[in-house]
C-alpha positions as YAML, in Angstrom:
chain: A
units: angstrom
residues:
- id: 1
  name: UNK
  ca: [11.60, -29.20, -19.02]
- id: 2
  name: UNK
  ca: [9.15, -31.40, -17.85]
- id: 3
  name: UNK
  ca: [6.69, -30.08, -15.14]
- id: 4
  name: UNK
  ca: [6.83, -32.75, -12.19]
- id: 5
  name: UNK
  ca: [3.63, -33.41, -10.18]
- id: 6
  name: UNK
  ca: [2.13, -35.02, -7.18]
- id: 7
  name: UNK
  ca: [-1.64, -35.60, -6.99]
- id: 8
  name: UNK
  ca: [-3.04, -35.66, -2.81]
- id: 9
  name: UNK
  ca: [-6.21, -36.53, -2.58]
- id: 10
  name: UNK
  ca: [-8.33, -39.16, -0.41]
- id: 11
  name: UNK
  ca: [-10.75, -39.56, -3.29]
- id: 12
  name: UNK
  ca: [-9.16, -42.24, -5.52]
- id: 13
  name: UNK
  ca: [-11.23, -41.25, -8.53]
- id: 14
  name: UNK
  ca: [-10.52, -37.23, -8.10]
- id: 15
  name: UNK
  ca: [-6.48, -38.57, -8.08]
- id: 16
  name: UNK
  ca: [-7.01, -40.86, -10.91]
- id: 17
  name: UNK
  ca: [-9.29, -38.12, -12.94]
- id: 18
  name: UNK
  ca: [-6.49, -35.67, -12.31]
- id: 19
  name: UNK
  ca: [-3.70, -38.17, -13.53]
- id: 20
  name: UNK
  ca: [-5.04, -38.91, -16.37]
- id: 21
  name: UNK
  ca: [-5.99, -35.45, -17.64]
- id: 22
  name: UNK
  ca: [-2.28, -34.24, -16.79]
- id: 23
  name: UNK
  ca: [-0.06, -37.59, -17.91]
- id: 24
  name: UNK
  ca: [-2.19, -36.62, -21.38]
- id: 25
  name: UNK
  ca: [-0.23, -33.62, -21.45]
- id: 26
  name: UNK
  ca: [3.70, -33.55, -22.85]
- id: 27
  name: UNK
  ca: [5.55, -31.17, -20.87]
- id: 28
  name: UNK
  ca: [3.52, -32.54, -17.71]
- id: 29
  name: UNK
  ca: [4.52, -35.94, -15.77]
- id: 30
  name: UNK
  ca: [2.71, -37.61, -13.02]
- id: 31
  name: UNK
  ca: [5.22, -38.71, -10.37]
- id: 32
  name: UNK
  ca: [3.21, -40.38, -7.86]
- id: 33
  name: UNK
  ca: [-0.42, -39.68, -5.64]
- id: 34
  name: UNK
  ca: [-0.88, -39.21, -1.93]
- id: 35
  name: UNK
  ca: [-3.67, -39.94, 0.04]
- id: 36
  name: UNK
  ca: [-3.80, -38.02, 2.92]
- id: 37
  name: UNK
  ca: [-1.07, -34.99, 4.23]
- id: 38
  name: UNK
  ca: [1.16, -37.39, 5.89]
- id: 39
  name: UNK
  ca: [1.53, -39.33, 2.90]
- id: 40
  name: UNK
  ca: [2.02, -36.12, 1.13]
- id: 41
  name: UNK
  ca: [5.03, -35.41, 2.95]
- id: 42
  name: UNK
  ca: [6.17, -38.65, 2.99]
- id: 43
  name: UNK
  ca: [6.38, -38.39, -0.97]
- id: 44
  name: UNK
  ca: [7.32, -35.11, -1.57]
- id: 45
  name: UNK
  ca: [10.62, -35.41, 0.51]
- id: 46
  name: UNK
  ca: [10.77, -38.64, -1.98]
- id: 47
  name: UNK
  ca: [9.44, -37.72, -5.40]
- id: 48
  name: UNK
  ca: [10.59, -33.92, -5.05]
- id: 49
  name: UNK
  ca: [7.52, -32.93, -7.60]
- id: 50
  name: UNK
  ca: [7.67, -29.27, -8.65]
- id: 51
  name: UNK
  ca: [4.26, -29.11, -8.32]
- id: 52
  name: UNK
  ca: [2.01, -30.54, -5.31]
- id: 53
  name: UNK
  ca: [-2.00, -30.53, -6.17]
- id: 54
  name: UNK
  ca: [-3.12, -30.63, -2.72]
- id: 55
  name: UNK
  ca: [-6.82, -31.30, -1.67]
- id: 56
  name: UNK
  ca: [-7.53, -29.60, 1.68]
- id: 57
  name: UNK
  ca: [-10.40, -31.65, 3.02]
- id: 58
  name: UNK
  ca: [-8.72, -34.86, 4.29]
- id: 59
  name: UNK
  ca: [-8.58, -36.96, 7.21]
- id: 60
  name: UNK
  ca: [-5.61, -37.71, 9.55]
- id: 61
  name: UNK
  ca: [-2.78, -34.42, 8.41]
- id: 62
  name: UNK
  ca: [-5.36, -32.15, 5.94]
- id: 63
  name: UNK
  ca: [-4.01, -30.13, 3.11]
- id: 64
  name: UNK
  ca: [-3.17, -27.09, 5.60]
- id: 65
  name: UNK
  ca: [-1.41, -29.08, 7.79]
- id: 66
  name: UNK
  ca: [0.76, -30.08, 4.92]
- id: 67
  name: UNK
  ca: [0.91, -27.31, 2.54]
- id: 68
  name: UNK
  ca: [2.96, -25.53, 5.74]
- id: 69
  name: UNK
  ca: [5.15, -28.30, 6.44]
- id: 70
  name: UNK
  ca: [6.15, -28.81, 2.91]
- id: 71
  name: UNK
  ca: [6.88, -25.32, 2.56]
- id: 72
  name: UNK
  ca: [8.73, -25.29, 5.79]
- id: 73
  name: UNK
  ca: [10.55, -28.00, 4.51]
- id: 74
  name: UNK
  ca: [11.44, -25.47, 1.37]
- id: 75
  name: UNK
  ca: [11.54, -28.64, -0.77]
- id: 76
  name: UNK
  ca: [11.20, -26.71, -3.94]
- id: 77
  name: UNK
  ca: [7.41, -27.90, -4.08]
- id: 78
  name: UNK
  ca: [4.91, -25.28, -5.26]
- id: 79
  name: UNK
  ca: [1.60, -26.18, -3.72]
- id: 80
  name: UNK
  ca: [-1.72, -26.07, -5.95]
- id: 81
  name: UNK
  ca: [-4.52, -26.31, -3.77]
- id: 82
  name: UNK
  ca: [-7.78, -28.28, -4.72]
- id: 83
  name: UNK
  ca: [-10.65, -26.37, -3.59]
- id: 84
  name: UNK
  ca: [-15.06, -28.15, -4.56]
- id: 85
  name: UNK
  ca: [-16.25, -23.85, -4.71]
- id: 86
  name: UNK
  ca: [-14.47, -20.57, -5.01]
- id: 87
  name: UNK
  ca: [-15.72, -19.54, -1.92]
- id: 88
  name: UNK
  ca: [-13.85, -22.48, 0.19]
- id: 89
  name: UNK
  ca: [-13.77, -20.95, 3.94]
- id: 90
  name: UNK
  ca: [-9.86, -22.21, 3.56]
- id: 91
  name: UNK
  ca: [-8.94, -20.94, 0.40]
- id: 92
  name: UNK
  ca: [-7.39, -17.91, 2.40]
- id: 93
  name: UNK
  ca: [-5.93, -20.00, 5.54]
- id: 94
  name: UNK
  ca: [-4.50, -22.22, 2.41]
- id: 95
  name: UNK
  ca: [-2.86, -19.05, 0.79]
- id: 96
  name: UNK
  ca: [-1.58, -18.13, 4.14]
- id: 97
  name: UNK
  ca: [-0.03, -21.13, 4.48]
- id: 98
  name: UNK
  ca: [2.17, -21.01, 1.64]
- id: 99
  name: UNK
  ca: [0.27, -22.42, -1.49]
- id: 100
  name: UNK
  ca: [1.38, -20.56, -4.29]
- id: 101
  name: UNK
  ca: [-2.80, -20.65, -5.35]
- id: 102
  name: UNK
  ca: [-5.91, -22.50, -6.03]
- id: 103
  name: UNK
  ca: [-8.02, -24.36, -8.21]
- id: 104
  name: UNK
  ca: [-11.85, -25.79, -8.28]
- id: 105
  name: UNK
  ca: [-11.97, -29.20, -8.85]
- id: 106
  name: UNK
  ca: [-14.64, -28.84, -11.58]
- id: 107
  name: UNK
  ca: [-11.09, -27.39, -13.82]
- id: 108
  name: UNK
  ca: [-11.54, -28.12, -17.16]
- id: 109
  name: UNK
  ca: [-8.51, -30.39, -18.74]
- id: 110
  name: UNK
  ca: [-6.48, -27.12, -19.94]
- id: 111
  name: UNK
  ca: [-7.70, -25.03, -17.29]
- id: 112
  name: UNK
  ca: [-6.00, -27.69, -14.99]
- id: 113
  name: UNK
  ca: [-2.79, -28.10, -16.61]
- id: 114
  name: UNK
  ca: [-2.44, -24.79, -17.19]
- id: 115
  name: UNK
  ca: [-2.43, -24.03, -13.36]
- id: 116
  name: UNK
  ca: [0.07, -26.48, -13.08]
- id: 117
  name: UNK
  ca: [1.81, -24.27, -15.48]
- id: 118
  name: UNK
  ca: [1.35, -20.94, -14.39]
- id: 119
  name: UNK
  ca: [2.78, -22.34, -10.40]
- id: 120
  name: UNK
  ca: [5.77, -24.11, -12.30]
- id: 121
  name: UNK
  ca: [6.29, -20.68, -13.67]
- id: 122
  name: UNK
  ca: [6.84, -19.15, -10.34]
- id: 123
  name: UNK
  ca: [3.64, -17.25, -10.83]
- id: 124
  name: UNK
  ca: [0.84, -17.01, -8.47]
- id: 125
  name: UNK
  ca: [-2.79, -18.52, -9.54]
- id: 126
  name: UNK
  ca: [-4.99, -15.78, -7.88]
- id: 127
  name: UNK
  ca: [-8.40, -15.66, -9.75]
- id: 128
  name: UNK
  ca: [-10.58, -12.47, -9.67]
- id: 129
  name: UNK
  ca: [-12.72, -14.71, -7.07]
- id: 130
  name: UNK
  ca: [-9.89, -15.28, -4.57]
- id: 131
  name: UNK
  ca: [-8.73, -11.57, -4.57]
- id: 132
  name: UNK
  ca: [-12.59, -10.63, -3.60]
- id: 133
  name: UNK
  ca: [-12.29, -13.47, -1.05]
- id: 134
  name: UNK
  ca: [-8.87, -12.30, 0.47]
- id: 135
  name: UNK
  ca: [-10.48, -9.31, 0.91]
- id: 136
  name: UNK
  ca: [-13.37, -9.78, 2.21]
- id: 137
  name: UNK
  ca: [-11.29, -12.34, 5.21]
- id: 138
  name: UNK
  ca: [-9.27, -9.01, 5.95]
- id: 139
  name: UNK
  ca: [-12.07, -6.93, 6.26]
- id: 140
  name: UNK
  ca: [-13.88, -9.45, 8.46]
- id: 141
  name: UNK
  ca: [-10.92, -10.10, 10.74]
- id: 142
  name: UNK
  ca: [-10.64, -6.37, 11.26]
- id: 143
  name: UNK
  ca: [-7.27, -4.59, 11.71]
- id: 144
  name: UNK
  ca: [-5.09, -6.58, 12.13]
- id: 145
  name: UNK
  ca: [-1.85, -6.14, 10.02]
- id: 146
  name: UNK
  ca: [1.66, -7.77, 10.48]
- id: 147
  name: UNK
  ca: [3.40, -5.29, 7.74]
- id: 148
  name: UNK
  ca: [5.33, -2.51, 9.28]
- id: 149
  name: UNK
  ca: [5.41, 0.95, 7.74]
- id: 150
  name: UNK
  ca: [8.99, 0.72, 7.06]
- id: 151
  name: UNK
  ca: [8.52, -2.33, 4.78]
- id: 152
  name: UNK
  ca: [6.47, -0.76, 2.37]
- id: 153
  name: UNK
  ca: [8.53, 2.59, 2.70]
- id: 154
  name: UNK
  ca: [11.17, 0.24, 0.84]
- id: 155
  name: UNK
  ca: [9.48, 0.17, -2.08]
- id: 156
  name: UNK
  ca: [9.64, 2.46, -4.66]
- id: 157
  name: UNK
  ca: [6.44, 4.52, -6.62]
- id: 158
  name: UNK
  ca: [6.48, 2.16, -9.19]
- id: 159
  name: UNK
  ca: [7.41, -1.31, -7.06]
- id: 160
  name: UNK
  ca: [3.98, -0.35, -4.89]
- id: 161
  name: UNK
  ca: [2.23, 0.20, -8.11]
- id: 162
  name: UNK
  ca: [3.31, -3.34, -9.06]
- id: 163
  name: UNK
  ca: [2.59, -5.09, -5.85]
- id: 164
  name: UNK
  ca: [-1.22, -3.51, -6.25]
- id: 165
  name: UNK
  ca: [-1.76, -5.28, -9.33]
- id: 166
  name: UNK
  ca: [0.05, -8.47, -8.22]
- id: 167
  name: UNK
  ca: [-2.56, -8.32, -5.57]
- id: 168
  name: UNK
  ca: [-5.49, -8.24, -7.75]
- id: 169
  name: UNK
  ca: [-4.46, -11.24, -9.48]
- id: 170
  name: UNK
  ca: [-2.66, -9.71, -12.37]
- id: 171
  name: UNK
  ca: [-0.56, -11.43, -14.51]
- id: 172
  name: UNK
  ca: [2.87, -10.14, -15.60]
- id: 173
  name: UNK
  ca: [1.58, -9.59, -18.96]
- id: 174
  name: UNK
  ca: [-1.33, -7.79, -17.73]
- id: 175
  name: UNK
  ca: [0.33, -5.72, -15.69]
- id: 176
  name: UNK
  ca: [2.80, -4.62, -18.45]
- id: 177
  name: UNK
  ca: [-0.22, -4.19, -20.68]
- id: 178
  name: UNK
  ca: [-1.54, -1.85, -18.05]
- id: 179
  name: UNK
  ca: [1.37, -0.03, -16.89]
- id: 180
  name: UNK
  ca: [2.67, 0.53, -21.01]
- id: 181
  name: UNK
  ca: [5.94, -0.90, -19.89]
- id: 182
  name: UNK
  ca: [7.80, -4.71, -21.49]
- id: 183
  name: UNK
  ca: [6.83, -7.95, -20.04]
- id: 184
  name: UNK
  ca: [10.53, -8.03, -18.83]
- id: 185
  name: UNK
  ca: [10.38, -4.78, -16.96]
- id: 186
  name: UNK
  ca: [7.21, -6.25, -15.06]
- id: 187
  name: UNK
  ca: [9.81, -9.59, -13.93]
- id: 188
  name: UNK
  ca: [12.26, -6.94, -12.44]
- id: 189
  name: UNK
  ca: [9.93, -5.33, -10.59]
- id: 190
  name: UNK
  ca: [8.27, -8.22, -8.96]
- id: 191
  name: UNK
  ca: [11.99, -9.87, -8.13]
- id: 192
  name: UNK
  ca: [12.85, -6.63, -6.15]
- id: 193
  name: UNK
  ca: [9.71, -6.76, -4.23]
- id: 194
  name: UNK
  ca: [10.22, -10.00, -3.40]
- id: 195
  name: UNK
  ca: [13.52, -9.04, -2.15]
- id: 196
  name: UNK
  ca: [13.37, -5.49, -0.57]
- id: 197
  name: UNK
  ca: [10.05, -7.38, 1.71]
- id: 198
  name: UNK
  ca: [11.88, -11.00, 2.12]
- id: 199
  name: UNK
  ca: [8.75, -12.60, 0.30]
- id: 200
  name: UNK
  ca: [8.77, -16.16, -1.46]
- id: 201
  name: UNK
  ca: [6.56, -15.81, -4.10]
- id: 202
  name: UNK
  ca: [3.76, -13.58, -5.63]
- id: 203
  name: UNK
  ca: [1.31, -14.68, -3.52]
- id: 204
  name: UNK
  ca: [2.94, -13.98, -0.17]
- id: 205
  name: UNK
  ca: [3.32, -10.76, -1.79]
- id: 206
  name: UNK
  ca: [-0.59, -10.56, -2.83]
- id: 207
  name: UNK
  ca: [-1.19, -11.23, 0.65]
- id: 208
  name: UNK
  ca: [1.09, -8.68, 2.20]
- id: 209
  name: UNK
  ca: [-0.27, -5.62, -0.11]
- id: 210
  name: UNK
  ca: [-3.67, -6.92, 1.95]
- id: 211
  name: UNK
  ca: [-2.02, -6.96, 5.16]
- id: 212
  name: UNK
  ca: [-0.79, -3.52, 4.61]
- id: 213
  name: UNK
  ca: [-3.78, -1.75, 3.76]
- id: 214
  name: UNK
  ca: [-2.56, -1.34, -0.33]
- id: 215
  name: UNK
  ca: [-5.73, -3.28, -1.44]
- id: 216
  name: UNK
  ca: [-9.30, -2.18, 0.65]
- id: 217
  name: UNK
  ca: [-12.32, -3.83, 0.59]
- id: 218
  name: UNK
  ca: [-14.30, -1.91, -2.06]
- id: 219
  name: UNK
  ca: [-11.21, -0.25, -3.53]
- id: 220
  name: UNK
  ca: [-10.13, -1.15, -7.24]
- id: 221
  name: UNK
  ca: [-9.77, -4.99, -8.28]
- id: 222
  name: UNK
  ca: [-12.47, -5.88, -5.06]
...
């Protein structure tokens, strides 16, 4: 199947950089560019990409504004988010917001279409760098945590062993690799979390293990 995608940017030459490094690719196809968040919308409800790479910095509607909407919408868009440095003081309000992870625009060409990939997949794109960012926003905003007790005492042993490691950016293949268990074993488990909490995606899950106090700041994978 071929991997749809929308390029938002303001920048023409970032969107026309990006479209050519990704048309080069053969299971990836360039549906159409956006300039700003409104016109993101505009084209997503339009286009229906599977993939939305979404530049946060933007006048009028910024990538925030319209990573929400879009997944409010629940158009079937995963939402890449285009980030200049890891340490991007929105890369965790983007998260927040629904984008199913991040990228630095520096990407090389595989590094780039393979993000496009991995969010396709359903998977989350949480490098080591963003999990030390997440947690260093939680420990900064203090205590506050929207998980209750009960949600996590839905889980079983194994399920909030799973969710740690989906937290700290794990893949599913590192986390069967870790855990001695198949790759397909790993899928299960993540699918049930995602259902026993009411989650969308592995990052909403990545970001409720930090919400509930399953990943610290200083604790393992910080």
């Amino acid at each position: 199947m071929t991997i749809r995608v929308l390029i938002v940017d303001d920048q023409m030459m970032v969107r026309e950089g990006f479209s050519v490094l990704l048309g080069a690719q053969p299971d990836i196809e360039v549906v159409g560019e956006a300039v700003d968040g409104l016109d993101a919308l505009r084209k997503v409800a339009e286009l229906r990409p599977d993939v939305v790479l979404m530049d946060i910095r933007m006048p009028g509607m910024n990538g925030l504004e319209a990573t929400r909407e879009i997944v409010a919408a629940d158009a079937g868009a995963k939402v890449l988010v285009l980030t200049t440095f890891d340490l991007d003081e929105y890369v965790y309000q983007a998260l927040r917001s629904g984008a199913s992870g991040f990228l630095l625009k520096d990407a090389s060409a595989r590094q780039l279409a393979d993000g496009v990939r991995v969010v396709a997949d359903g998977e989350a794109l949480l490098a080591p760098t963003v999990t030390k960012r997440l947690i260093q926003e939680f420990s900064r905003l203090g205590t506050a945590r929207t998980p209750t007790p009960e949600r996590v005492g839905d889980l079983t042993e194994r399920e909030t062993e799973v969710l740690v490691l989906v937290a700290q950016g794990r893949s599913n293949a590192e986390i069967a690799e870790h855990l001695v268990v198949a790759e397909s074993t790993v899928k299960t488990h993540v699918s049930r979390i995602l259902v026993k909490l009411g989650l969308r995606d592995r990052t909403q899950a990545a970001v409720f293990a930090y919400e509930a106090g399953l990943v610290r700041p200083g604790g393992p994978g910080a």
